[in-house]
Amino acid sequence: MGQKNRHGGVRKSNKKGAPKGSGGLGRRALRGKGPTPKAEDREYHKAYKAKQEKKRRDQGRHFKKTTVDELVVGRNPVVECLHAKVPAQTLYVVAGTSYDERLNEAVTLAKSKDIAIVEVPRPELDQMTGNGLHQGIGLLIEPYSYKNVEDLIAEIAALPEPGMVVCLDNITDPRNLGAIIRSVAAFGGHGVVIPERRSTHVTGVTWRSSAGTAARVPVSKVTNMTRTVKTFQDNGYQVVGLDAGGDHTLDTYDGTTPVVIVVGSEGKGISRLVRENCDTLMSVPMADWVESLNASVAAGVVLSEFARQRRVGH
């Protein structure tokens, strides 16, 4: 009778219901995560941060290189270019810049020509120009459209006056190119020819120093200056190379016929092959103690004298 109410020996369990599996989670965890990524691809790693910083620097250098050549900066140059109808894409103005008469004029002109006006932080325009000498304004110009030299010769042939063209050899300063373009415009010249290699091209600095005249004076870019000189000769031009030891001086040369003026750099002068293919080498008379003239000054002097001869009929 005592045995009937005994509960000892009864096994108890904490489990509730049927046992369950992991649903395959354990198997997936055991598979592994594949090869370990490179240090430079792990966002938390210092190598990744260094890679990203280098990428930003490289992008900055590329941006600066491609933009600085196409920017005209400074309030007066920008206004002059806008008046000269220089093909422009965007007018950048530094945010917070104090407005004056010239800046107001630039903004008004840009609006009238449907040119986009964008406010940028000063550091950004500093980076775009390579320095802080922009006076809070920059004009992004379109890439220059060079004239084919054969087309240039044909267009000049249709004019009533004899052609007058300047060929530049070894000129690497864009300010010299701009100043020469300005002189060509001022003295009735018809174009400028530059070589494709070892030469400056038409940049924002060129636009600035040309005071916008690059919009009206055609510039041709050629692969071979010697061949180009011969092309002009075949079309009835006399080719005159400026050289201190020339067989003519500016006082004795008749510049009233179709003429090409070849100008070399102040240091290197005209290259040998181009020099050998000139019809005449001509010097500019000057004081004995002055060794040479800057290329743009020499070109301006000759252009001015030839223009005078043409006005008076020599």
Tab-separated table of C-alpha atoms in Angstrom, residues 146-253:
chain	number	residue	atom	x	y	z
A	146	TYR	CA	42.188	75.972	-84.913
A	147	LYS	CA	42.052	76.977	-88.560
A	148	ASN	CA	43.420	74.654	-91.222
A	149	VAL	CA	46.423	76.433	-92.758
A	150	GLU	CA	45.335	75.714	-96.345
A	151	ASP	CA	41.934	77.217	-95.558
A	152	LEU	CA	43.658	80.240	-94.016
A	153	ILE	CA	45.701	80.808	-97.186
A	154	ALA	CA	42.582	80.474	-99.356
A	155	GLU	CA	40.617	82.951	-97.227
A	156	ILE	CA	43.422	85.522	-97.333
A	157	ALA	CA	43.676	85.139	-101.127
A	158	ALA	CA	40.085	86.371	-101.407
A	159	LEU	CA	40.923	89.647	-99.597
A	160	PRO	CA	41.831	92.867	-101.440
A	161	GLU	CA	45.058	93.443	-99.477
A	162	PRO	CA	48.234	91.297	-99.506
A	163	GLY	CA	48.468	88.687	-96.788
A	164	MET	CA	50.500	89.145	-93.619
A	165	VAL	CA	50.920	86.121	-91.347
A	166	VAL	CA	53.143	85.386	-88.349
A	167	CYS	CA	54.659	81.916	-87.878
A	168	LEU	CA	55.968	81.129	-84.401
A	169	ASP	CA	58.869	78.742	-83.855
A	170	ASN	CA	59.935	77.595	-80.369
A	171	ILE	CA	57.499	79.941	-78.588
A	172	THR	CA	56.428	78.201	-75.379
A	173	ASP	CA	54.996	81.073	-73.322
A	174	PRO	CA	51.206	81.458	-73.781
A	175	ARG	CA	51.515	85.154	-72.819
A	176	ASN	CA	53.827	85.744	-75.781
A	177	LEU	CA	51.366	83.994	-78.077
A	178	GLY	CA	48.516	86.140	-76.774
A	179	ALA	CA	50.513	89.355	-77.161
A	180	ILE	CA	51.476	88.422	-80.745
A	181	ILE	CA	47.850	87.639	-81.632
A	182	ARG	CA	46.932	91.064	-80.262
A	183	SER	CA	49.615	92.751	-82.401
A	184	VAL	CA	48.477	90.854	-85.498
A	185	ALA	CA	44.947	92.154	-84.891
A	186	ALA	CA	46.139	95.704	-84.208
A	187	PHE	CA	48.303	96.014	-87.339
A	188	GLY	CA	46.070	94.348	-89.903
A	189	GLY	CA	47.633	90.888	-89.962
A	190	HIS	CA	45.612	87.906	-91.091
A	191	GLY	CA	46.649	84.992	-88.920
A	192	VAL	CA	49.136	83.172	-86.710
A	193	VAL	CA	50.649	79.732	-87.256
A	194	ILE	CA	52.054	77.586	-84.438
A	195	PRO	CA	53.613	74.102	-84.459
A	196	GLU	CA	51.804	71.229	-82.799
A	197	ARG	CA	54.851	70.147	-80.771
A	198	ARG	CA	57.287	72.072	-78.583
A	199	SER	CA	55.022	75.093	-78.611
A	200	THR	CA	52.409	76.771	-76.490
A	201	HIS	CA	48.801	76.474	-77.595
A	202	VAL	CA	45.838	78.806	-77.184
A	203	THR	CA	45.037	78.647	-73.459
A	204	GLY	CA	43.186	80.799	-70.960
A	205	VAL	CA	46.410	82.732	-70.404
A	206	THR	CA	46.608	83.322	-74.169
A	207	TRP	CA	43.046	84.612	-74.242
A	208	ARG	CA	43.852	86.958	-71.386
A	209	SER	CA	47.025	88.425	-72.903
A	210	SER	CA	45.341	88.733	-76.295
A	211	ALA	CA	42.592	90.832	-74.646
A	212	GLY	CA	39.997	88.764	-76.492
A	213	THR	CA	41.459	89.298	-79.985
A	214	ALA	CA	42.031	85.543	-80.265
A	215	ALA	CA	38.323	85.372	-81.062
A	216	ARG	CA	38.923	87.291	-84.300
A	217	VAL	CA	42.458	86.346	-85.414
A	218	PRO	CA	42.636	82.796	-86.825
A	219	VAL	CA	45.353	80.541	-85.435
A	220	SER	CA	46.535	77.456	-87.327
A	221	LYS	CA	48.312	74.536	-85.691
A	222	VAL	CA	50.600	72.531	-88.001
A	223	THR	CA	52.582	69.330	-87.638
A	224	ASN	CA	55.582	70.511	-89.686
A	225	MET	CA	56.610	74.177	-89.727
A	226	THR	CA	59.210	73.731	-92.477
A	227	ARG	CA	56.623	72.201	-94.803
A	228	THR	CA	54.189	74.987	-93.899
A	229	VAL	CA	56.750	77.649	-94.784
A	230	LYS	CA	57.163	76.026	-98.207
A	231	THR	CA	53.373	75.976	-98.652
A	232	PHE	CA	53.248	79.732	-98.111
A	233	GLN	CA	56.101	80.210	-100.587
A	234	ASP	CA	54.240	78.129	-103.155
A	235	ASN	CA	51.317	80.531	-102.723
A	236	GLY	CA	53.375	83.644	-103.466
A	237	TYR	CA	54.515	84.672	-99.982
A	238	GLN	CA	57.949	85.962	-99.065
A	239	VAL	CA	59.106	84.314	-95.833
A	240	VAL	CA	61.113	86.588	-93.533
A	241	GLY	CA	62.874	85.166	-90.492
A	242	LEU	CA	63.732	87.548	-87.647
A	243	ASP	CA	67.383	87.111	-86.760
A	244	ALA	CA	69.992	89.407	-85.247
A	245	GLY	CA	72.475	88.516	-88.001
A	246	GLY	CA	70.086	88.980	-90.913
A	247	ASP	CA	71.057	90.197	-94.389
A	248	HIS	CA	68.297	92.826	-94.247
A	249	THR	CA	67.112	95.226	-91.573
A	250	LEU	CA	63.605	96.421	-90.957
A	251	ASP	CA	64.632	99.779	-92.459
A	252	THR	CA	65.502	98.233	-95.826
A	253	TYR	CA	62.874	95.535	-96.294
